[in-house]
Amino acid sequence: MSVLVIVESPTKAKTITKFLGKGYVVKSSFGHVRDLPKSKLGVDVENNFEPHYIVSRDKSKVVKELKEAAKKADHIYFATDEDREGEAISYHLATILDIEPAKAERITFHEITKHAIMHAIENPRELDLRMVDAQQARRVLDRLVGYNLSPFLWRKVAKGLSAGRVQSVAVRLVVEREREIKDFKAEEYWTLEGAFVTKQSEIFAAKLNSVKGKKLDKMSLTNKETVDDIIKNLQKTTYKVAEVEEKQTKRNPLPPYTTSSLQQDANHQLGFSAKQTMRLAQQLYEGVELGDEGSVGLITYMRTDAVNLSDTFIKEAHEVIGEKYGKKYQVDEPRRFKNKSKGAQEAHEAIRPTSAGQDPDSIKDHLDRNQLRLYTLIWNRAVATQMASADLKAMSVDVESANSYGFRATGQAVLFDGFLKLYPDKTKDSLLPQLTVDEALTCNELKHEQHFTEPPARYSDATLVKALEEFGIGRPSTYAPTLATIEERGYVERDDKKRLLPKDIAYTVNDLLVEHFHHVVDFQFTAEMEEKLDAIARGEEKWRPVIAEFYAPFKENLDKKDKELTKHEEPTDEVCDKCGKPMVIKTGRFGKFLACTGYPECRNTKPYGTDEKAAAAASEPVDELCEKCGSPMVKRMGRFGPFIGCSNYPKCKNIKSIEIKINLSCPKCKQGEIIERRSKRGKVFYGCNRYPECDFALWDKPNGEMCPTCGNPLVYGAKGTIKCGSKDCSFTKTP
C-alpha cells in the first residue's frame, strides 16, 4: 500500500521521512498552495464575501507534483501544522486534490518525534472546518482592510503606503509612546542613605523612608535644600534599631514558554528580534541534523498560548534533574501551570524540548551559535519548571533616630537555590547583620543623591509583543510578522538600542487613521475582533456575518472620507526654482520633502529644509571631493533616503547614491556585491554593484542565505515566508 503524507515544509518532510517505513512518501507543499490574488481584492463583497482563491504561478509546479503523487497513493494524510493556518493549508490541499473535506484524513502532532508521528497516523481526524473558517475570516478581513485603506492612503498621503488591521494598531502604539516621550517633563527628586555601624563594627546601608512618623514616597524630597535641612537634623542625633523582621519565603519557577514569552525573553536576554526568534524556533522544530541520528526535531510547536507540559516530558525532566543535580532538586509531585490567555485555543502544549534528556551540551556541536542559544533558553526554562522551589530568607530592618527620622534596610539570603541552580534570575544574597530591637547604632555617613524621573522607554520587540498580548491584539502566529511588516513598510526604524522609532510617515498615517477610521485602530475594537475570530474557531459564530457586521460601516465611512479629504500637504513660503509655483511639504515613505504644486507638469522635488544653512546643518562630511567642481562631498538625507551630494549646493547639484550592502556576493558574476538600489520610479530593488557589467537583480530583499534546491539567493516573501529568488524554483519555507 502506498501512503502519501503532505506537510508544508521540506525540512519537516525530511525529518518525518526517517520515522516512516516503506510505502510512505512524504511531500512538502512549501506553505500555502492557494491564496487570494495579489493583483485584485479577490473577495466578492456582493456575493456574501465569497473569496476567490488561485494557485500562484510559483506554486504550479508544486501542485502538479502533489497531484501526480496523489494519483499513485492509496491513502493520503494531511500533516500540516496544528494551528488555524495549518488547518487552512490542509483544506486547500484537499480541495486541489479533489478530496471532499469530510473525507480528508488530518493528522496533527505537537512535536516531530517517532512516537508523536505514529500516534497521529493511528488516530487521524476530520478537517476542522471551524478553524478553516476562522483563518479564512482573518484573511478576508485583513484583505478588505488592506486593499481598501492602502489605496486611500496613496491618494491622500503618498504612494506605496499600506494599512492593516493589526499592523496599523501596532504603529499607533509606537507613535503614541514616542509622543509620550517627547511630551515628558522630568521631575527632580532626591534620596538619602545612611551607613550604619553596629557595636560589632558591621556596616549596612539604609534609606530614609519616614520623617516625624510620615512615610516618604519617591517624590517627597524634591530639592537639595530640603535634603540639606534633614542632614543637619541628623548629624547630632542618635540611632537605634526600631524593628527587625525575618521571614522565610519560597520562589517558584516561571511557566514554560509560550510564543509571546519566548519572543520577549529571546529579545531581552539574547537580543533577537521577534522574527529572528521565530525563524530559529522553526528550524529547531522542523529538524536539525544530529550526525548519525539524521534530522531531529528538537522542540515542540512554537506557535502556542498553552503552558501545560506532557506527562512524558515531566517524567523525563524528573529523571534528568535527579541525575544532574540530585534528589533534593526534584519535586515530589509534578508542577502544573494554568493558562491565563483567553486565546489559548490553537495548541496543546507549551514550547519545550522534545526530549529532556537532550541537554544543550549533548548537541552543541550540531547547532549554530544562535540555534544553541535559543535551544538552551527553551531547555533551561522547561526543565526548571519541574525543579524544587527556591527557599529564601527575607529580612527588613527599621532604624529610627532620636528626633524621629526613619530609615529602612532590606535584604535576602538564598537558603536553598532549587530551580535557580538551572534558571537563575536577579536574586542575590544581600545579607544584613544580626540585629536586635533597641540596639544602638552609629551613623558614620549620610549620602544624598539627585535623581530625575525618566520618560517611558521606546518599544522593543519584547515590550511591543507584550503590549499587543495584553491588549488582546493578534495571536501567536501574528506577533513576529506584524513587527516585521511595520519595519519593512517603512513606518518604524531602529534606534541605537534596537528599539522602535516611528518615522515621519508613521505620524501622518496614524493621525489620519485615528481621526477618520478610529475603529480600525481602536485597541478594544481590534481585541474584540480577535475574540470573534476565536469564537468562529470554536463554532460559536459564523464567519460571513462577522465580516458583514464590520464591512458595511467601514466601507460607508471610507467612501465618505474619500470625498471629503484632500491630499495631505503643508504650505510653505518656498517657490519652485524651475517653474516659480509655490512648494508644499509632503510626507513620503522616507520622510518629509518639498514638492512643486505644479505637479504633474512640474515634477520638481527636493529634500525638506535644504536651503544653504539647513543643508549644512543636515549634512555629514565624507572623505570625497566633487568630480564636477572640486568641493567637498557630504552625506545628506533625501526623499529616498541617504545620499552623497556636493557641499556647494545649490550652485553645484552633483549627487551620488550610497551603496547599501546586503552582505551577499553576486551569484551571477561572482565578483560584485548585492546592494540596495532604486528604479527610476523610486522602487527599491537589489542588484549587483558592478552594473552595467553585471545585470543581476532581484525585486525582493535577500535574506543572506542560498536556496538548498537551486543555489540562488533566498528572499523574503509574502506573510513572513522565505522563498527562492529564481522564478524557475518553487522553494518556499516559513521562518
XYZ file of C-alpha atoms in Angstrom:
735
model
C 0.000 0.000 0.000
C 1.282 3.464 -0.925
C 0.657 6.257 1.593
C 1.193 9.962 0.829
C 1.862 12.326 3.750
C 1.751 16.038 2.926
C 3.435 18.641 5.129
C 4.145 22.319 4.451
C 7.925 22.383 4.907
C 10.692 20.420 3.131
C 12.762 20.282 6.343
C 9.778 18.875 8.208
C 9.272 16.344 5.411
C 12.885 15.208 5.703
C 12.625 14.735 9.486
C 9.325 12.821 9.271
C 10.530 10.529 6.462
C 13.043 8.783 8.715
C 10.268 7.716 11.124
C 8.088 6.088 8.462
C 8.744 2.741 6.827
C 8.393 1.532 3.261
C 5.285 2.537 1.412
C 5.231 6.061 2.837
C 6.012 9.089 0.662
C 6.353 12.478 2.394
C 5.890 15.572 0.213
C 6.048 19.277 1.017
C 3.564 21.894 -0.176
C 6.093 24.687 0.575
C 3.477 26.572 2.584
C 0.142 27.743 1.155
C -0.716 26.451 -2.313
C -3.770 28.696 -2.760
C -4.356 32.278 -1.759
C -6.249 35.400 -2.722
C -4.788 37.035 -5.857
C -2.271 39.843 -5.328
C -3.475 41.953 -8.265
C -7.071 42.484 -7.069
C -9.288 42.326 -3.993
C -10.195 38.672 -4.532
C -13.294 38.916 -2.304
C -16.766 39.200 -3.818
C -18.403 41.660 -1.428
C -21.668 41.486 -3.410
C -21.825 37.700 -3.037
C -21.611 37.233 0.731
C -17.825 37.868 0.775
C -17.030 34.797 -1.277
C -13.209 34.533 -1.529
C -11.641 33.827 -4.897
C -8.581 31.627 -4.382
C -5.968 30.969 -7.029
C -2.862 28.825 -7.322
C 0.005 31.274 -7.815
C 2.473 30.742 -10.635
C 5.314 29.911 -8.290
C 3.249 27.056 -6.831
C 2.045 25.484 -10.096
C 4.997 23.080 -10.249
C 4.494 22.012 -6.615
C 0.765 21.448 -7.178
C 1.489 19.362 -10.283
C 3.913 17.156 -8.337
C 1.428 16.721 -5.476
C -1.352 15.737 -7.877
C 0.888 13.150 -9.524
C 1.888 11.731 -6.130
C -1.763 11.656 -5.033
C -2.770 9.590 -8.090
C -0.252 6.901 -7.083
C -1.266 6.872 -3.425
C -3.810 4.558 -1.858
C -4.050 6.760 1.195
C -3.388 10.486 1.846
C -2.704 12.142 5.189
C -2.639 15.911 5.589
C 0.020 16.650 8.234
C 0.406 20.432 8.229
C 0.885 22.450 11.438
C -1.797 22.138 14.094
C -2.930 25.765 14.195
C -5.535 27.572 12.060
C -3.026 28.369 9.335
C -2.044 24.703 9.076
C -5.701 23.623 9.040
C -6.375 26.024 6.169
C -3.372 24.733 4.203
C -4.680 21.162 4.582
C -8.161 22.288 3.478
C -6.803 23.929 0.324
C -4.610 20.916 -0.421
C -7.641 18.609 -0.127
C -9.623 20.898 -2.440
C -6.853 20.925 -5.055
C -6.571 17.122 -4.895
C -10.374 16.765 -5.319
C -10.860 15.250 -1.872
C -14.027 16.200 -0.048
C -13.141 17.932 3.259
C -15.349 15.482 5.179
C -13.353 12.575 3.791
C -9.887 14.107 4.181
C -7.724 12.492 6.861
C -5.989 15.072 9.018
C -3.146 14.217 11.375
C -1.550 16.620 13.853
C 1.356 16.397 16.263
C 2.884 18.860 18.666
C 6.409 17.514 18.214
C 8.251 15.774 15.402
C 9.215 12.532 17.130
C 8.572 8.926 16.118
C 6.071 8.370 18.912
C 4.116 11.524 18.028
C 4.084 10.783 14.281
C 2.987 7.158 14.655
C 0.332 8.076 17.224
C -1.035 10.722 14.821
C -1.193 8.257 11.902
C -3.033 5.759 14.073
C -5.552 8.449 15.120
C -6.458 10.611 12.109
C -9.345 13.057 12.383
C -11.523 15.055 10.022
C -10.604 18.551 8.909
C -11.763 21.105 11.464
C -13.774 23.413 9.219
C -14.379 25.804 12.123
C -10.635 26.507 12.290
C -10.570 26.842 8.490
C -13.400 29.385 8.699
C -11.540 31.346 11.407
C -8.408 31.532 9.258
C -10.482 32.423 6.203
C -12.279 35.157 8.145
C -8.953 36.662 9.242
C -7.619 36.523 5.687
C -10.740 38.099 4.166
C -10.987 40.733 6.896
C -7.351 41.753 6.519
C -7.711 41.833 2.718
C -10.797 44.077 2.927
C -8.985 46.488 5.240
C -5.639 46.439 3.443
C -6.903 46.595 -0.141
C -9.325 49.427 0.636
C -7.337 51.547 3.079
C -3.956 51.276 1.342
C -5.120 52.881 -1.965
C -6.907 55.518 0.125
C -3.564 56.362 1.756
C -1.921 56.508 -1.675
C -4.489 59.087 -2.788
C -4.433 61.162 0.395
C -0.844 60.851 1.631
C 1.727 59.094 -0.558
C 2.072 56.196 -2.971
C 3.347 52.873 -1.714
C 1.816 53.118 1.763
C -0.008 50.244 3.389
C -2.522 49.836 6.196
C -3.611 46.743 8.059
C -5.966 45.755 10.843
C -3.225 44.678 13.295
C -0.285 46.440 11.633
C -1.847 49.905 11.997
C -2.654 49.318 15.677
C 0.990 48.355 16.281
C 2.106 51.584 14.555
C -0.320 53.526 16.751
C 1.254 52.060 19.893
C 4.748 53.057 18.707
C 3.654 56.580 17.709
C 1.789 57.228 20.954
C 4.733 56.002 23.014
C 7.079 58.366 21.129
C 4.735 61.278 21.793
C 4.697 60.364 25.482
C 8.484 60.524 25.432
C 8.548 63.903 23.642
C 5.909 65.390 25.967
C 7.571 64.038 29.091
C 8.867 66.590 31.584
C 11.483 65.323 34.002
C 10.915 65.973 37.700
C 13.688 66.266 40.244
C 13.791 64.106 43.375
C 16.407 63.132 45.943
C 17.266 60.118 48.053
C 19.144 59.990 51.331
C 21.009 56.918 52.543
C 22.789 56.341 55.825
C 25.714 53.997 56.544
C 25.085 52.491 59.986
C 27.638 50.701 62.197
C 26.834 48.105 64.874
C 28.778 47.538 68.104
C 30.491 44.647 66.330
C 31.681 47.143 63.626
C 29.413 45.646 60.966
C 28.217 48.199 58.400
C 24.942 48.221 56.477
C 23.096 50.835 54.418
C 19.528 52.020 54.967
C 17.395 54.576 53.086
C 15.410 57.385 54.670
C 11.730 56.420 54.411
C 9.895 58.499 57.026
C 10.056 61.903 58.707
C 8.295 62.539 62.046
C 6.276 59.372 61.513
C 5.113 60.340 57.997
C 6.045 57.895 55.222
C 8.015 59.300 52.313
C 7.207 58.376 48.724
C 9.516 58.571 45.744
C 8.827 62.264 45.086
C 8.776 63.528 48.691
C 12.267 65.049 48.596
C 12.138 67.418 45.627
C 15.140 69.714 46.168
C 18.591 69.865 47.700
C 17.598 72.472 50.274
C 15.133 70.065 51.891
C 17.731 67.295 51.960
C 20.377 69.616 53.435
C 17.993 70.575 56.250
C 17.358 66.901 57.041
C 21.088 66.145 57.076
C 21.666 68.975 59.573
C 18.993 67.492 61.835
C 20.561 64.040 61.593
C 24.187 64.945 62.250
C 23.822 65.422 66.031
C 21.287 62.745 66.914
C 21.452 59.101 67.999
C 20.089 55.976 66.315
C 18.672 52.637 67.357
C 17.067 49.571 65.778
C 13.292 50.088 65.889
C 12.148 46.808 64.300
C 13.630 43.630 62.843
C 11.609 41.279 60.651
C 12.697 37.960 59.170
C 10.561 35.519 57.257
C 11.168 32.559 55.023
C 9.615 32.568 51.564
C 9.539 30.276 48.580
C 10.058 31.225 44.959
C 8.556 29.040 42.267
C 9.795 28.761 38.681
C 8.043 30.581 35.856
C 5.777 28.643 33.468
C 7.315 27.113 30.332
C 7.475 29.302 27.246
C 4.577 30.386 25.078
C 5.176 32.156 21.768
C 4.899 35.562 23.402
C 7.100 34.873 26.438
C 9.748 33.194 24.262
C 9.895 36.204 21.948
C 10.155 38.538 24.938
C 12.932 36.596 26.689
C 14.868 35.993 23.463
C 14.779 39.732 22.869
C 15.751 40.682 26.454
C 18.406 38.021 27.010
C 19.741 37.255 23.524
C 18.979 40.429 21.579
C 16.904 38.549 18.965
C 14.091 40.228 17.074
C 10.694 38.501 17.148
C 11.193 37.483 13.519
C 14.645 36.039 14.201
C 13.349 34.123 17.218
C 10.563 32.504 15.207
C 12.894 31.632 12.328
C 15.315 29.858 14.682
C 12.474 28.169 16.569
C 11.047 26.907 13.269
C 14.417 25.339 12.451
C 14.590 23.633 15.850
C 11.017 22.385 15.494
C 11.297 21.047 11.948
C 14.588 19.289 12.497
C 18.351 19.762 12.745
C 20.943 17.262 11.511
C 22.472 15.497 14.521
C 25.202 13.428 12.895
C 24.307 9.738 12.619
C 20.845 10.376 14.057
C 19.896 12.381 10.981
C 17.365 15.203 11.133
C 15.826 15.518 14.612
C 13.032 17.834 15.752
C 14.384 19.405 18.939
C 11.451 21.437 20.254
C 7.666 21.260 20.191
C 5.495 23.526 18.051
C 6.471 27.135 18.598
C 3.150 28.931 17.964
C 1.183 28.376 21.131
C -0.553 30.108 24.030
C -0.608 26.992 26.206
C 1.596 26.482 29.295
C 0.930 22.826 30.088
C 3.510 20.047 29.644
C 3.021 16.409 28.670
C 3.283 13.701 31.312
C 6.061 12.085 29.269
C 8.206 15.217 29.366
C 7.535 15.783 33.065
C 8.685 12.234 33.838
C 11.835 12.666 31.686
C 12.629 16.014 33.307
C 12.238 14.483 36.789
C 14.830 11.825 35.932
C 17.237 14.308 34.319
C 17.051 16.629 37.337
C 17.844 13.747 39.694
C 20.821 12.641 37.608
C 22.294 16.124 37.034
C 21.507 17.918 40.291
C 20.485 15.338 42.897
C 17.285 14.174 44.546
C 16.796 17.338 46.629
C 16.231 19.305 43.416
C 13.340 17.070 42.333
C 9.690 17.842 43.129
C 7.509 15.276 44.882
C 4.531 15.999 42.623
C 4.628 17.307 39.033
C 4.234 21.066 38.835
C 1.331 22.159 36.623
C 0.546 25.628 35.292
C -2.781 27.246 34.463
C -3.246 29.186 31.274
C -4.186 32.860 31.661
C -4.571 33.639 27.957
C -8.104 33.956 26.561
C -6.980 32.817 23.142
C -5.218 29.609 24.155
C -7.087 27.569 21.584
C -4.563 26.562 18.993
C -2.146 24.180 20.658
C -1.957 21.558 23.336
C 1.418 22.262 24.949
C 3.930 24.932 25.781
C 7.212 25.258 23.892
C 9.591 22.639 25.298
C 12.367 20.271 24.182
C 11.079 17.093 22.531
C 13.374 15.223 24.940
C 14.511 16.456 28.350
C 17.496 14.119 28.019
C 18.728 16.088 25.005
C 20.516 18.790 27.018
C 22.268 21.655 25.193
C 25.798 20.330 25.859
C 24.999 17.000 24.213
C 24.062 18.585 20.858
C 26.031 21.846 20.820
C 28.397 20.615 18.099
C 25.463 20.240 15.679
C 23.833 23.649 16.186
C 24.985 27.056 15.057
C 25.575 29.681 17.742
C 22.105 31.246 17.675
C 20.280 27.913 17.434
C 22.178 26.741 20.506
C 21.441 29.920 22.462
C 17.713 29.692 21.776
C 17.574 25.944 22.450
C 19.409 26.471 25.757
C 16.869 29.115 26.761
C 13.964 26.751 25.987
C 15.565 23.688 27.616
C 16.512 25.528 30.807
C 13.078 27.104 31.212
C 11.140 23.874 30.581
C 13.275 21.642 32.822
C 13.364 24.282 35.587
C 9.567 24.112 35.837
C 9.943 20.636 37.391
C 12.655 21.581 39.891
C 12.172 22.291 43.576
C 11.232 25.798 44.695
C 13.969 28.096 45.963
C 13.948 28.812 49.719
C 14.709 32.429 50.600
C 15.034 34.358 53.850
C 13.721 37.901 53.538
C 14.932 40.479 56.074
C 13.990 44.068 56.835
C 15.361 46.420 59.498
C 13.872 49.745 60.562
C 16.294 52.277 62.064
C 14.998 55.299 63.970
C 16.746 58.472 65.074
C 16.072 60.142 68.390
C 14.416 63.032 66.530
C 12.009 60.706 64.636
C 13.640 60.145 61.263
C 13.170 56.574 59.997
C 15.439 54.507 57.738
C 14.795 51.058 56.254
C 17.181 48.360 55.037
C 16.065 45.197 53.248
C 17.931 42.090 52.243
C 17.509 38.445 51.470
C 19.512 35.276 51.521
C 19.136 32.177 49.372
C 18.842 29.262 51.784
C 18.335 26.682 49.015
C 18.695 27.591 45.360
C 16.301 24.976 43.930
C 15.373 25.813 40.340
C 17.653 28.878 40.476
C 20.577 26.495 40.052
C 19.481 25.932 36.454
C 17.476 29.059 35.735
C 19.000 31.903 37.782
C 17.354 35.286 37.967
C 18.380 38.542 39.619
C 18.036 37.064 43.111
C 21.246 37.725 45.032
C 22.239 37.472 48.650
C 22.140 40.880 50.334
C 22.652 39.910 53.947
C 22.084 42.209 56.894
C 23.916 41.776 60.206
C 22.174 40.105 63.141
C 20.374 42.950 64.919
C 18.063 43.259 67.936
C 15.341 45.780 68.705
C 16.618 48.872 70.611
C 20.226 48.079 69.691
C 22.242 51.310 69.446
C 23.783 52.196 66.087
C 26.242 54.787 64.849
C 25.778 56.643 61.564
C 29.178 57.312 60.029
C 27.971 58.715 56.685
C 24.894 60.321 55.145
C 24.889 60.093 51.377
C 22.416 62.103 49.310
C 21.825 61.697 45.575
C 19.911 63.690 42.982
C 17.628 61.887 40.508
C 15.227 62.793 37.729
C 12.166 60.893 36.626
C 12.652 59.236 33.249
C 10.265 59.012 30.299
C 8.834 55.642 29.270
C 11.213 53.646 27.091
C 10.609 53.149 23.398
C 9.112 49.813 22.490
C 11.481 46.957 21.861
C 10.324 43.803 20.098
C 9.753 42.268 23.521
C 7.719 45.118 25.023
C 5.635 45.647 21.876
C 4.754 41.939 21.738
C 3.831 42.127 25.425
C 1.636 45.183 24.807
C -0.131 43.505 21.871
C -0.740 40.423 24.001
C -2.055 42.470 26.942
C -4.464 44.338 24.673
C -5.588 41.026 23.172
C -4.439 42.092 19.711
C -3.113 39.397 17.404
C -2.311 35.796 18.210
C 0.926 33.731 18.456
C 1.257 33.393 14.687
C 0.867 37.156 14.094
C 3.298 38.839 16.518
C 6.523 38.372 14.546
C 5.017 39.116 11.075
C 3.364 42.270 12.437
C 6.642 43.656 13.803
C 8.485 42.717 10.621
C 5.801 44.382 8.469
C 5.808 47.780 10.182
C 9.596 47.901 9.835
C 9.756 46.653 6.240
C 6.966 49.022 5.143
C 8.948 51.996 6.421
C 6.797 53.051 9.382
C 9.467 52.455 12.015
C 13.225 52.200 12.239
C 15.631 51.045 14.934
C 17.438 53.413 17.258
C 20.912 52.707 18.649
C 19.376 50.355 21.236
C 17.412 48.435 18.559
C 14.179 49.938 19.846
C 11.338 51.031 17.565
C 11.364 54.671 16.474
C 8.462 55.948 14.326
C 9.306 57.767 11.092
C 7.539 60.936 9.924
C 5.173 58.943 7.739
C 4.029 56.913 10.759
C 2.734 60.070 12.479
C 0.919 61.247 9.359
C -0.762 57.924 8.630
C -1.577 57.192 12.266
C -3.170 60.594 12.851
C -5.274 60.248 9.715
C -6.479 56.770 10.717
C -7.166 57.738 14.341
C -9.210 60.772 13.279
C -11.125 59.283 10.367
C -11.013 55.479 10.848
C -10.982 55.225 14.614
C -12.492 51.729 14.724
C -9.737 50.265 12.580
C -7.016 51.341 15.011
C -9.027 51.164 18.230
C -7.378 48.795 20.716
C -10.614 47.463 22.207
C -12.326 47.032 18.826
C -9.332 45.132 17.430
C -9.212 42.889 20.505
C -12.956 42.219 20.228
C -12.463 41.204 16.612
C -9.787 38.720 17.706
C -12.267 37.262 20.194
C -14.843 36.900 17.411
C -12.277 35.027 15.310
C -11.691 32.733 18.284
C -15.467 32.258 18.565
C -15.579 31.241 14.894
C -12.853 28.657 15.582
C -14.964 27.303 18.463
C -18.058 27.128 16.280
C -19.892 29.832 18.247
C -20.004 32.350 15.370
C -20.356 32.146 11.571
C -17.624 33.931 9.680
C -19.660 35.709 6.990
C -21.946 37.654 9.403
C -18.859 38.719 11.394
C -17.298 40.143 8.218
C -20.555 41.768 7.124
C -21.008 43.474 10.501
C -17.575 45.071 10.136
C -17.512 45.830 6.414
C -20.769 47.771 5.882
C -19.968 50.732 8.209
C -16.255 50.563 7.272
C -16.975 50.906 3.524
C -19.577 53.620 4.081
C -17.096 55.678 6.099
C -14.306 55.029 3.579
C -16.406 56.340 0.668
C -17.400 59.377 2.707
C -13.808 60.241 3.710
C -12.570 59.693 0.165
C -14.817 62.538 -0.982
C -14.198 64.821 2.000
C -10.419 64.675 2.420
C -7.802 66.239 0.176
C -4.166 65.246 -0.279
C -2.152 65.742 2.909
C 0.354 68.569 2.420
C 1.625 71.633 4.288
C 2.021 75.043 2.599
C 5.415 76.817 2.653
C 6.832 80.198 1.603
C 9.261 78.484 -0.768
C 8.944 78.894 -4.528
C 9.869 76.237 -7.105
C 13.214 77.098 -8.727
C 12.053 75.505 -12.006
C 8.567 76.923 -12.643
C 8.051 79.544 -9.939
C 4.974 77.963 -8.373
C 4.631 77.523 -4.585
C 6.138 74.436 -2.990
C 4.464 72.355 -0.300
C 5.728 69.891 2.299
C 4.655 66.332 1.566
C 5.316 63.213 3.579
C 6.527 60.120 1.773
C 7.716 56.722 2.895
C 11.166 58.182 3.556
C 10.107 61.320 5.397
C 9.162 64.861 4.519
C 10.173 66.544 1.263
C 9.324 69.655 -0.742
C 7.243 69.250 -3.905
C 6.048 71.687 -6.528
C 2.298 72.420 -6.622
C 2.594 72.443 -10.399
C 2.643 68.632 -10.465
C 2.309 66.773 -12.831
C 3.509 69.452 -15.300
C 6.399 70.239 -12.936
C 7.833 67.286 -11.024
C 10.445 69.228 -9.089
C 11.097 67.902 -5.584
C 13.891 68.400 -3.099
C 14.736 67.419 0.461
C 12.783 69.300 3.077
C 14.741 72.207 4.595
C 17.610 72.264 2.063
C 18.334 75.981 1.985
C 22.071 76.559 2.354
C 22.032 76.823 6.171
C 19.729 73.846 6.634
C 21.715 71.800 4.152
C 24.913 72.483 6.092
C 23.255 71.587 9.372
C 21.743 68.390 7.991
C 24.892 67.187 6.238
C 27.681 64.883 7.327
C 31.187 65.248 5.786
C 32.616 62.338 3.791
C 36.176 61.791 2.607
C 35.484 62.613 -1.039
C 35.647 65.574 -3.437
C 33.063 66.519 -6.060
C 34.277 65.445 -9.510
C 32.403 68.387 -11.080
C 33.517 71.386 -9.015
C 36.121 70.055 -6.558
C 34.135 70.990 -3.415
C 33.878 68.522 -0.505
C 31.054 65.993 -0.761
C 28.668 65.483 2.178
C 26.142 62.861 3.230
C 22.529 64.087 3.244
C 19.043 62.688 3.752
C 16.659 62.958 0.825
C 13.248 61.812 -0.262
C 14.517 58.308 -0.979
C 16.878 58.031 1.973
C 20.569 58.979 2.421
C 22.702 60.148 -0.492
C 26.017 61.939 -1.124
C 25.806 65.449 -2.543
C 28.083 68.402 -3.255
C 28.513 70.842 -0.363
C 28.362 73.662 -2.949
C 24.608 73.068 -3.474
C 22.599 74.767 -4.987
C 25.381 76.086 -7.244
C 26.528 72.518 -7.887
C 23.837 69.820 -7.864
C 26.084 66.797 -8.241
C 24.805 63.810 -6.249
C 25.769 60.137 -5.848
C 23.898 57.227 -4.351
C 25.165 55.388 -1.264
C 25.720 51.682 -1.566
C 23.601 49.824 0.991
C 25.189 46.389 1.058
C 23.292 43.175 1.794
C 26.385 41.109 2.734
C 25.787 38.819 -0.239
C 28.127 38.157 -3.164
C 26.644 38.340 -6.646
C 25.733 34.758 -7.691
C 25.972 35.657 -11.389
C 29.362 37.327 -11.881
C 30.949 36.075 -8.622
C 32.849 39.408 -8.371
C 30.391 42.071 -7.277
C 28.220 42.511 -4.204
C 24.455 42.766 -3.988
C 23.363 46.265 -2.953
C 20.056 48.065 -2.441
C 19.180 50.154 -5.493
C 16.242 52.183 -6.776
C 14.448 52.180 -10.094
C 13.655 55.418 -11.945
C 10.308 55.474 -10.178
C 11.919 55.103 -6.755
C 11.077 51.439 -6.186
C 13.667 49.521 -4.189
C 15.324 46.512 -5.773
C 18.548 44.573 -5.187
C 21.260 44.263 -7.811
C 24.959 43.807 -8.451
C 27.163 46.828 -7.762
C 29.093 46.089 -10.988
C 26.147 47.206 -13.134
C 26.132 47.644 -16.157
C 28.871 44.966 -16.464
C 26.585 42.615 -14.490
C 22.791 42.933 -14.693
C 21.786 40.539 -11.885
C 18.771 41.921 -9.979
C 16.041 40.888 -7.523
C 12.852 42.742 -6.609
C 12.561 41.054 -3.197
C 15.086 41.548 -0.398
C 17.608 38.681 0.002
C 17.861 37.150 3.482
C 21.553 36.253 3.085
C 21.029 32.505 2.535
C 21.136 30.381 -0.606
C 18.356 28.117 -1.853
C 19.033 24.453 -0.943
C 17.302 23.389 -4.181
C 18.943 25.521 -6.887
C 21.633 27.618 -5.159
C 20.119 31.038 -5.954
C 19.614 33.646 -3.209
C 16.634 33.212 -0.876
C 14.419 36.287 -0.485
C 11.697 37.471 1.881
C 8.259 36.584 0.523
C 4.684 37.383 1.496
C 3.339 36.837 5.040
C 6.759 36.274 6.558
C 7.775 33.408 4.248
C 11.191 32.785 2.719
C 11.282 31.814 -0.953
C 13.803 31.312 -3.741
C 14.608 34.441 -5.747
C 14.603 32.461 -9.009
C 11.307 32.365 -10.919
C 12.136 28.822 -12.040
C 12.389 27.456 -8.487
C 9.353 26.871 -6.234
C 11.255 26.515 -2.936
C 9.400 28.230 -0.065
C 9.650 27.938 3.687
C 8.162 29.565 6.754
C 10.889 31.059 9.019
